[in-house]
Amino acid sequence: MSEGDDQDLGITESKSHNTGEWYAEVVRKAGLADYGPEGMSGFIVTRPRAYAIWERLQGFLDAKFKQTGVQNAYFPLFIPESYLEREKEIVEGFDPEVAWVTEAGTKELEERLAVRPTSESIITPYISQWVRSHRDLPLRVNQWCSVVRWEATETKPFFRTKEFLWQEGHTAHAKSEDAWEETMTRLDQYESVYEDFLALPVLKGQKPDHDTFPGADTTTTVEALMPDGKSVQAGTSHHLGQSFAEAFDITFSDEDEEERVAHTTSWGLSWRALGALIMTHSDEQGLVLPPTVAPTQVVIVPIWQEDTKDDVLDYAEGIADDLEAAGVRVELDDRDERNPGFKFNEHELNGVPLRIEIGPYEVDDAELTLNHRPDGEERVVDRENAADTIRDHLDEVYAKLYAAAEETLDGEVREADDRAEILGTLGQHGGYVTSPWCGDEACEEPIKEPMAAEIVMVPFEDDDPLVGSDGDETCAICGDDAERTAYFAKSY
Amino acid sequence: MSEGDDQDLGITESKSHNTGEWYAEVVRKAGLADYGPEGMSGFIVTRPRAYAIWERLQGFLDAKFKQTGVQNAYFPLFIPESYLEREKEIVEGFDPEVAWVTEAGTKELEERLAVRPTSESIITPYISQWVRSHRDLPLRVNQWCSVVRWEATETKPFFRTKEFLWQEGHTAHAKSEDAWEETMTRLDQYESVYEDFLALPVLKGQKPDHDTFPGADTTTTVEALMPDGKSVQAGTSHHLGQSFAEAFDITFSDEDEEERVAHTTSWGLSWRALGALIMTHSDEQGLVLPPTVAPTQVVIVPIWQEDTKDDVLDYAEGIADDLEAAGVRVELDDRDERNPGFKFNEHELNGVPLRIEIGPYEVDDAELTLNHRPDGEERVVDRENAADTIRDHLDEVYAKLYAAAEETLDGEVREADDRAEILGTLGQHGGYVTSPWCGDEACEEPIKEPMAAEIVMVPFEDDDPLVGSDGDETCAICGDDAERTAYFAKSY
């Protein structure tokens, strides 16, 4: 909120050479987040510009959830240790790093309470109570909240923080195929958030069996490519099968009064989506945002001398009014104490997608000069029908961002047919390397061990040309029959 | 979500005789909240029907906030103990019952972290960093979140819980009068939530000086009367003066480059608003909701025999489509397995404001039979222009609820001129007792001690006829000059 000095407006780090430092600088200088207080490393303060983006993302996704039968609810922040222990017993491999409440008021608690690292261990027992009959199914609850995971890694706002915002959906169904349809509905909605709202193309598929969420039958994922060549798991949707339902006794009487065990799913998307958004589109002038999520979509910068001031401002105000009436989020930057150059830099830093410059020439010619944030393209357009024209340009800005990200992604998927080629390609380029794979976890190890790259995704059966190839292809690592394609990548 | 049996639909407790038990029964049977797990008394699970109301309330209030310059942000869930200690030093009387995180992962923390009981001690230091110049003011941030206060009292969903949902706004201003205007803007918005959205008239004023929020100059309040005769503090807005700004160093350079200390405010409204809503309007058939917040505003119940089924359902579907197209939240309850009587009871329990009954007669006469939830009033109206008619009836339902609450409130404000009369009136009727008051805390004690009633509100100067009465009136307790009116009441 502080305007700061001119030099605060410049990004000094290089996106391509020091991606991490550049990202941290954009986050700080564009007023997206501050680090938490001393003694609380790993926590961030989400400032209004970033929170407003999160709210828009919430609005987009939440509307989709509601259109497809999801109801929001709110469950307690704390989970008794015995509940988490119960989950651990059920779910091999579940052992989150938890923050424990041990004292309250002036007393020590009899049982430690976990600050929720995820809520299925508290939500599932309630679902069990609420489901009695097939008429209660499907049952779908979602909550928007923060969760805490005490992972001791370097803080990276929106990517790695000890507390993060997310939504977690939990559903119960009568049949496995219903749960599968649910799993895919949510994954498709996550894909849509990225592709239709954040201008980020993603890859869609499933995690290899050895890397599913503990307890899940199948974990599906959307993966986004970051500019440092790493993949980020950008949203996950789990078909949990009957493991949770059996353990937590989610049963129902079916049409014939038979008692049956339900099939459940869970699915979540976190503020990593914000991180992926910021990191992908932004540049060395600062934040770049698609108009869909930008708190301010259009800024009007009037340029005047003393003798032209009144005319220019009148004209600019008229345009601002027209745009506002048309539902465009517009700001007229008529500050006296800043010159146009400062304003240009500031709004570029803050990621305003479209700038309108208005000087005496524009007034005389009944025109507007537009500037697209992503690439600086300038266009002179008629004042008439300004709102329609601006909307077209906002769409164009969105399309440019999407096309650029798509081109990058397309160029960063490479094929490799043996271990040396996989390692060489990942080492040289990063990105994704696709290889025929036998399906065995052991064949991930020779890549994972030296390179810290893993199989981040396997396309769904219908999308994988190797399915049904019947021995025509062999695993890039072991040489056995390969009927699936593995996407190797380094990941966040 | 479970439909349960017929008997689950009945409320057995009496609203007037056992208000507390009746309230708990409505909350449970109407599917608003469940109690937390064993070992977590004081926590509740907010079920979708209640959470949907909270979301609508958020939407209403948040839009008002945003129209008046407020930006949302998100601050960490935890607050280092040293930050809370600092606040305690500044603010005499601030000593919340806190839940402490002492261990995380497998380690003991060096410093205990409080789960936020309120966030000013962590928000204010950031505001201090963000404010440098008068151009950064006013600065307004708000967060919607949950907070935890470990108060050992009986759980009452939405009124008394250890974790509750709320919003807390924090602002900084250049001048005291700006902060005062801010304080009143938020209080007026709280009044509007109650009066224009929840159909609840409130009293508006300030807390007596001895009962302001610790550290505040002035605490303003809206108070709502509950059916058990107690007052609930339904929203507060504090003019904090310069105490927090001095302690946390919120300073700015003014137009003349002079360093000045800011003036701050804070204001909050919690899900108590939900409690007040449920308790005020509901009855012995269950939940009653104004159409503004009802997840389902209109339910259509078709009533058919085998030979009329197709006609009735066709007709009902046409009406549902019309209403939906007009933006009415409508549900067509065409379940085969439930009879109309069951459906009537269920939708009454769940607080649907308006029921439309459609049988063969309605089809033949091109009519609808309407039933208003609050009072069961029945009306037969034309099918033509159904959407307009329904909207009028929804407005009428709102007006009925407001009028009933207003009539109750008006009847529950009584005057008394001496201690015996105050005690007698409060003991007999509950509600509010107004008395001339000298302003001295000592004169609250003779009421508070025997009756557990206190001065919940003093009208603002402009609204108080005793201001400027210059010795014409004397304090009901001590007999000194009284220039203010005190509202005594028992309170939540």
mmCIF file of N, CA and C in Angstrom, chain B residues 128-198:
data_model
loop_
_atom_site.group_PDB
_atom_site.id
_atom_site.type_symbol
_atom_site.label_atom_id
_atom_site.label_comp_id
_atom_site.label_asym_id
_atom_site.label_seq_id
_atom_site.Cartn_x
_atom_site.Cartn_y
_atom_site.Cartn_z
ATOM 1 N N SER B 128 1.841 -0.946 10.508
ATOM 2 C CA SER B 128 2.920 0.002 10.804
ATOM 3 C C SER B 128 3.963 0.033 9.682
ATOM 4 N N GLN B 129 4.270 -1.133 9.113
ATOM 5 C CA GLN B 129 5.236 -1.164 8.005
ATOM 6 C C GLN B 129 4.665 -0.562 6.722
ATOM 7 N N TRP B 130 3.378 -0.754 6.521
ATOM 8 C CA TRP B 130 2.773 -0.361 5.246
ATOM 9 C C TRP B 130 2.446 1.137 5.193
ATOM 10 N N VAL B 131 2.347 1.743 6.359
ATOM 11 C CA VAL B 131 2.008 3.169 6.388
ATOM 12 C C VAL B 131 3.284 3.988 6.533
ATOM 13 N N ARG B 132 3.549 4.806 5.532
ATOM 14 C CA ARG B 132 4.696 5.709 5.660
ATOM 15 C C ARG B 132 4.260 7.158 5.467
ATOM 16 N N SER B 133 3.372 7.345 4.508
ATOM 17 C CA SER B 133 3.011 8.701 4.125
ATOM 18 C C SER B 133 1.503 8.897 4.310
ATOM 19 N N HIS B 134 1.093 10.143 4.395
ATOM 20 C CA HIS B 134 -0.346 10.429 4.449
ATOM 21 C C HIS B 134 -1.069 9.873 3.224
ATOM 22 N N ARG B 135 -0.316 9.651 2.143
ATOM 23 C CA ARG B 135 -0.937 9.077 0.939
ATOM 24 C C ARG B 135 -1.319 7.613 1.123
ATOM 25 N N ASP B 136 -0.741 6.969 2.134
ATOM 26 C CA ASP B 136 -1.092 5.571 2.403
ATOM 27 C C ASP B 136 -2.349 5.453 3.269
ATOM 28 N N LEU B 137 -2.868 6.577 3.702
ATOM 29 C CA LEU B 137 -4.043 6.585 4.586
ATOM 30 C C LEU B 137 -5.275 7.091 3.850
ATOM 31 N N PRO B 138 -6.463 6.674 4.199
ATOM 32 C CA PRO B 138 -6.738 5.625 5.178
ATOM 33 C C PRO B 138 -6.300 4.255 4.655
ATOM 34 N N LEU B 139 -5.917 3.387 5.575
ATOM 35 C CA LEU B 139 -5.572 2.014 5.216
ATOM 36 C C LEU B 139 -6.569 1.100 5.937
ATOM 37 N N ARG B 140 -7.214 0.249 5.162
ATOM 38 C CA ARG B 140 -8.267 -0.603 5.744
ATOM 39 C C ARG B 140 -8.060 -2.047 5.311
ATOM 40 N N VAL B 141 -7.850 -2.929 6.278
ATOM 41 C CA VAL B 141 -7.811 -4.362 5.955
ATOM 42 C C VAL B 141 -8.816 -5.112 6.812
ATOM 43 N N ASN B 142 -9.349 -6.139 6.212
ATOM 44 C CA ASN B 142 -10.325 -6.974 6.901
ATOM 45 C C ASN B 142 -9.964 -8.428 6.640
ATOM 46 N N GLN B 143 -10.222 -9.275 7.635
ATOM 47 C CA GLN B 143 -10.090 -10.702 7.335
ATOM 48 C C GLN B 143 -11.274 -11.487 7.884
ATOM 49 N N TRP B 144 -11.729 -12.431 7.063
ATOM 50 C CA TRP B 144 -12.747 -13.404 7.455
ATOM 51 C C TRP B 144 -11.990 -14.646 7.900
ATOM 52 N N CYS B 145 -12.213 -15.093 9.107
ATOM 53 C CA CYS B 145 -11.432 -16.221 9.612
ATOM 54 C C CYS B 145 -12.135 -16.825 10.820
ATOM 55 N N SER B 146 -11.489 -17.837 11.414
ATOM 56 C CA SER B 146 -11.978 -18.320 12.700
ATOM 57 C C SER B 146 -10.975 -17.919 13.773
ATOM 58 N N VAL B 147 -11.467 -17.732 14.970
ATOM 59 C CA VAL B 147 -10.597 -17.446 16.109
ATOM 60 C C VAL B 147 -10.958 -18.411 17.237
ATOM 61 N N VAL B 148 -10.024 -18.566 18.172
ATOM 62 C CA VAL B 148 -10.213 -19.539 19.254
ATOM 63 C C VAL B 148 -10.070 -18.848 20.611
ATOM 64 N N ARG B 149 -11.078 -19.002 21.444
ATOM 65 C CA ARG B 149 -10.992 -18.501 22.821
ATOM 66 C C ARG B 149 -11.458 -19.606 23.750
ATOM 67 N N TRP B 150 -10.554 -19.976 24.655
ATOM 68 C CA TRP B 150 -10.782 -21.173 25.442
ATOM 69 C C TRP B 150 -11.614 -20.868 26.678
ATOM 70 N N GLU B 151 -12.821 -20.437 26.458
ATOM 71 C CA GLU B 151 -13.669 -20.106 27.590
ATOM 72 C C GLU B 151 -14.470 -21.333 28.008
ATOM 73 N N ALA B 152 -14.383 -21.630 29.309
ATOM 74 C CA ALA B 152 -14.983 -22.875 29.789
ATOM 75 C C ALA B 152 -16.430 -22.633 30.182
ATOM 76 N N THR B 153 -17.293 -22.550 29.180
ATOM 77 C CA THR B 153 -18.716 -22.413 29.474
ATOM 78 C C THR B 153 -19.444 -23.466 28.665
ATOM 79 N N GLU B 154 -20.697 -23.617 28.995
ATOM 80 C CA GLU B 154 -21.515 -24.580 28.270
ATOM 81 C C GLU B 154 -21.580 -24.176 26.792
ATOM 82 N N THR B 155 -21.487 -25.144 25.912
ATOM 83 C CA THR B 155 -21.545 -24.858 24.480
ATOM 84 C C THR B 155 -22.950 -24.443 24.069
ATOM 85 N N LYS B 156 -23.048 -23.360 23.306
ATOM 86 C CA LYS B 156 -24.317 -22.972 22.711
ATOM 87 C C LYS B 156 -23.992 -22.599 21.270
ATOM 88 N N PRO B 157 -24.357 -23.451 20.322
ATOM 89 C CA PRO B 157 -23.925 -23.222 18.945
ATOM 90 C C PRO B 157 -24.154 -21.775 18.479
ATOM 91 N N PHE B 158 -23.147 -21.184 17.906
ATOM 92 C CA PHE B 158 -23.155 -19.831 17.340
ATOM 93 C C PHE B 158 -23.167 -18.734 18.416
ATOM 94 N N PHE B 159 -23.453 -19.068 19.671
ATOM 95 C CA PHE B 159 -23.386 -18.059 20.724
ATOM 96 C C PHE B 159 -22.127 -18.227 21.575
ATOM 97 N N ARG B 160 -21.929 -19.457 22.026
ATOM 98 C CA ARG B 160 -20.758 -19.722 22.867
ATOM 99 C C ARG B 160 -20.087 -20.984 22.371
ATOM 100 N N THR B 161 -18.955 -20.786 21.682
ATOM 101 C CA THR B 161 -18.167 -21.903 21.177
ATOM 102 C C THR B 161 -16.703 -21.508 21.325
ATOM 103 N N LYS B 162 -15.835 -22.482 21.451
ATOM 104 C CA LYS B 162 -14.419 -22.158 21.648
ATOM 105 C C LYS B 162 -13.774 -21.659 20.354
ATOM 106 N N GLU B 163 -14.269 -22.151 19.231
ATOM 107 C CA GLU B 163 -13.834 -21.593 17.946
ATOM 108 C C GLU B 163 -15.044 -20.931 17.320
ATOM 109 N N PHE B 164 -14.866 -19.755 16.779
ATOM 110 C CA PHE B 164 -15.988 -19.162 16.055
ATOM 111 C C PHE B 164 -15.523 -18.435 14.802
ATOM 112 N N LEU B 165 -16.431 -18.313 13.866
ATOM 113 C CA LEU B 165 -16.169 -17.586 12.620
ATOM 114 C C LEU B 165 -16.534 -16.129 12.819
ATOM 115 N N TRP B 166 -15.730 -15.255 12.251
ATOM 116 C CA TRP B 166 -16.045 -13.826 12.313
ATOM 117 C C TRP B 166 -15.291 -13.097 11.223
ATOM 118 N N GLN B 167 -15.468 -11.795 11.188
ATOM 119 C CA GLN B 167 -14.566 -10.932 10.432
ATOM 120 C C GLN B 167 -14.012 -9.903 11.400
ATOM 121 N N GLU B 168 -12.767 -9.537 11.181
ATOM 122 C CA GLU B 168 -12.177 -8.458 11.970
ATOM 123 C C GLU B 168 -11.547 -7.460 11.017
ATOM 124 N N GLY B 169 -11.972 -6.216 11.140
ATOM 125 C CA GLY B 169 -11.440 -5.147 10.310
ATOM 126 C C GLY B 169 -10.517 -4.268 11.136
ATOM 127 N N HIS B 170 -9.439 -3.815 10.513
ATOM 128 C CA HIS B 170 -8.458 -2.972 11.201
ATOM 129 C C HIS B 170 -8.088 -1.829 10.263
ATOM 130 N N THR B 171 -8.196 -0.611 10.756
ATOM 131 C CA THR B 171 -7.932 0.533 9.881
ATOM 132 C C THR B 171 -7.050 1.568 10.575
ATOM 133 N N ALA B 172 -6.373 2.369 9.748
ATOM 134 C CA ALA B 172 -5.553 3.480 10.257
ATOM 135 C C ALA B 172 -5.914 4.743 9.486
ATOM 136 N N HIS B 173 -5.944 5.866 10.198
ATOM 137 C CA HIS B 173 -6.394 7.141 9.624
ATOM 138 C C HIS B 173 -5.482 8.274 10.078
ATOM 139 N N ALA B 174 -5.550 9.354 9.292
ATOM 140 C CA ALA B 174 -4.709 10.508 9.625
ATOM 141 C C ALA B 174 -5.263 11.278 10.824
ATOM 142 N N LYS B 175 -6.581 11.347 10.924
ATOM 143 C CA LYS B 175 -7.182 12.201 11.958
ATOM 144 C C LYS B 175 -8.163 11.423 12.817
ATOM 145 N N SER B 176 -8.342 11.910 14.033
ATOM 146 C CA SER B 176 -9.288 11.264 14.930
ATOM 147 C C SER B 176 -10.694 11.271 14.341
ATOM 148 N N GLU B 177 -11.083 12.373 13.693
ATOM 149 C CA GLU B 177 -12.453 12.416 13.160
ATOM 150 C C GLU B 177 -12.644 11.434 12.003
ATOM 151 N N ASP B 178 -11.559 11.168 11.257
ATOM 152 C CA ASP B 178 -11.655 10.143 10.211
ATOM 153 C C ASP B 178 -11.898 8.766 10.838
ATOM 154 N N ALA B 179 -11.174 8.515 11.928
ATOM 155 C CA ALA B 179 -11.339 7.230 12.619
ATOM 156 C C ALA B 179 -12.742 7.120 13.207
ATOM 157 N N TRP B 180 -13.251 8.233 13.692
ATOM 158 C CA TRP B 180 -14.609 8.229 14.241
ATOM 159 C C TRP B 180 -15.636 7.960 13.146
ATOM 160 N N GLU B 181 -15.439 8.574 11.986
ATOM 161 C CA GLU B 181 -16.345 8.339 10.857
ATOM 162 C C GLU B 181 -16.298 6.867 10.428
ATOM 163 N N GLU B 182 -15.085 6.321 10.412
ATOM 164 C CA GLU B 182 -14.917 4.899 10.074
ATOM 165 C C GLU B 182 -15.674 4.024 11.078
ATOM 166 N N THR B 183 -15.489 4.307 12.350
ATOM 167 C CA THR B 183 -16.147 3.526 13.403
ATOM 168 C C THR B 183 -17.659 3.488 13.174
ATOM 169 N N MET B 184 -18.209 4.660 12.848
ATOM 170 C CA MET B 184 -19.659 4.741 12.660
ATOM 171 C C MET B 184 -20.110 4.113 11.344
ATOM 172 N N THR B 185 -19.282 4.227 10.302
ATOM 173 C CA THR B 185 -19.620 3.579 9.030
ATOM 174 C C THR B 185 -19.808 2.085 9.233
ATOM 175 N N ARG B 186 -18.866 1.477 9.968
ATOM 176 C CA ARG B 186 -18.956 0.016 10.182
ATOM 177 C C ARG B 186 -20.144 -0.327 11.076
ATOM 178 N N LEU B 187 -20.364 0.494 12.116
ATOM 179 C CA LEU B 187 -21.512 0.211 12.987
ATOM 180 C C LEU B 187 -22.821 0.290 12.188
ATOM 181 N N ASP B 188 -22.913 1.295 11.323
ATOM 182 C CA ASP B 188 -24.117 1.425 10.490
ATOM 183 C C ASP B 188 -24.271 0.219 9.554
ATOM 184 N N GLN B 189 -23.148 -0.296 9.072
ATOM 185 C CA GLN B 189 -23.230 -1.470 8.202
ATOM 186 C C GLN B 189 -23.685 -2.703 8.992
ATOM 187 N N TYR B 190 -23.226 -2.788 10.236
ATOM 188 C CA TYR B 190 -23.705 -3.893 11.087
ATOM 189 C C TYR B 190 -25.205 -3.756 11.344
ATOM 190 N N GLU B 191 -25.632 -2.543 11.639
ATOM 191 C CA GLU B 191 -27.069 -2.316 11.832
ATOM 192 C C GLU B 191 -27.843 -2.749 10.579
ATOM 193 N N SER B 192 -27.275 -2.428 9.428
ATOM 194 C CA SER B 192 -27.945 -2.760 8.172
ATOM 195 C C SER B 192 -28.011 -4.275 7.949
ATOM 196 N N VAL B 193 -26.962 -4.993 8.294
ATOM 197 C CA VAL B 193 -27.018 -6.459 8.182
ATOM 198 C C VAL B 193 -28.216 -6.990 8.959
ATOM 199 N N TYR B 194 -28.356 -6.487 10.183
ATOM 200 C CA TYR B 194 -29.455 -6.990 11.009
ATOM 201 C C TYR B 194 -30.806 -6.535 10.483
ATOM 202 N N GLU B 195 -30.925 -5.251 10.215
ATOM 203 C CA GLU B 195 -32.263 -4.722 9.925
ATOM 204 C C GLU B 195 -32.696 -4.972 8.474
ATOM 205 N N ASP B 196 -31.742 -4.921 7.533
ATOM 206 C CA ASP B 196 -32.113 -5.041 6.123
ATOM 207 C C ASP B 196 -31.918 -6.443 5.567
ATOM 208 N N PHE B 197 -31.294 -7.321 6.362
ATOM 209 C CA PHE B 197 -30.937 -8.621 5.787
ATOM 210 C C PHE B 197 -31.380 -9.777 6.679
ATOM 211 N N LEU B 198 -31.312 -9.593 7.986
ATOM 212 C CA LEU B 198 -31.695 -10.661 8.906
ATOM 213 C C LEU B 198 -33.057 -10.412 9.559
#
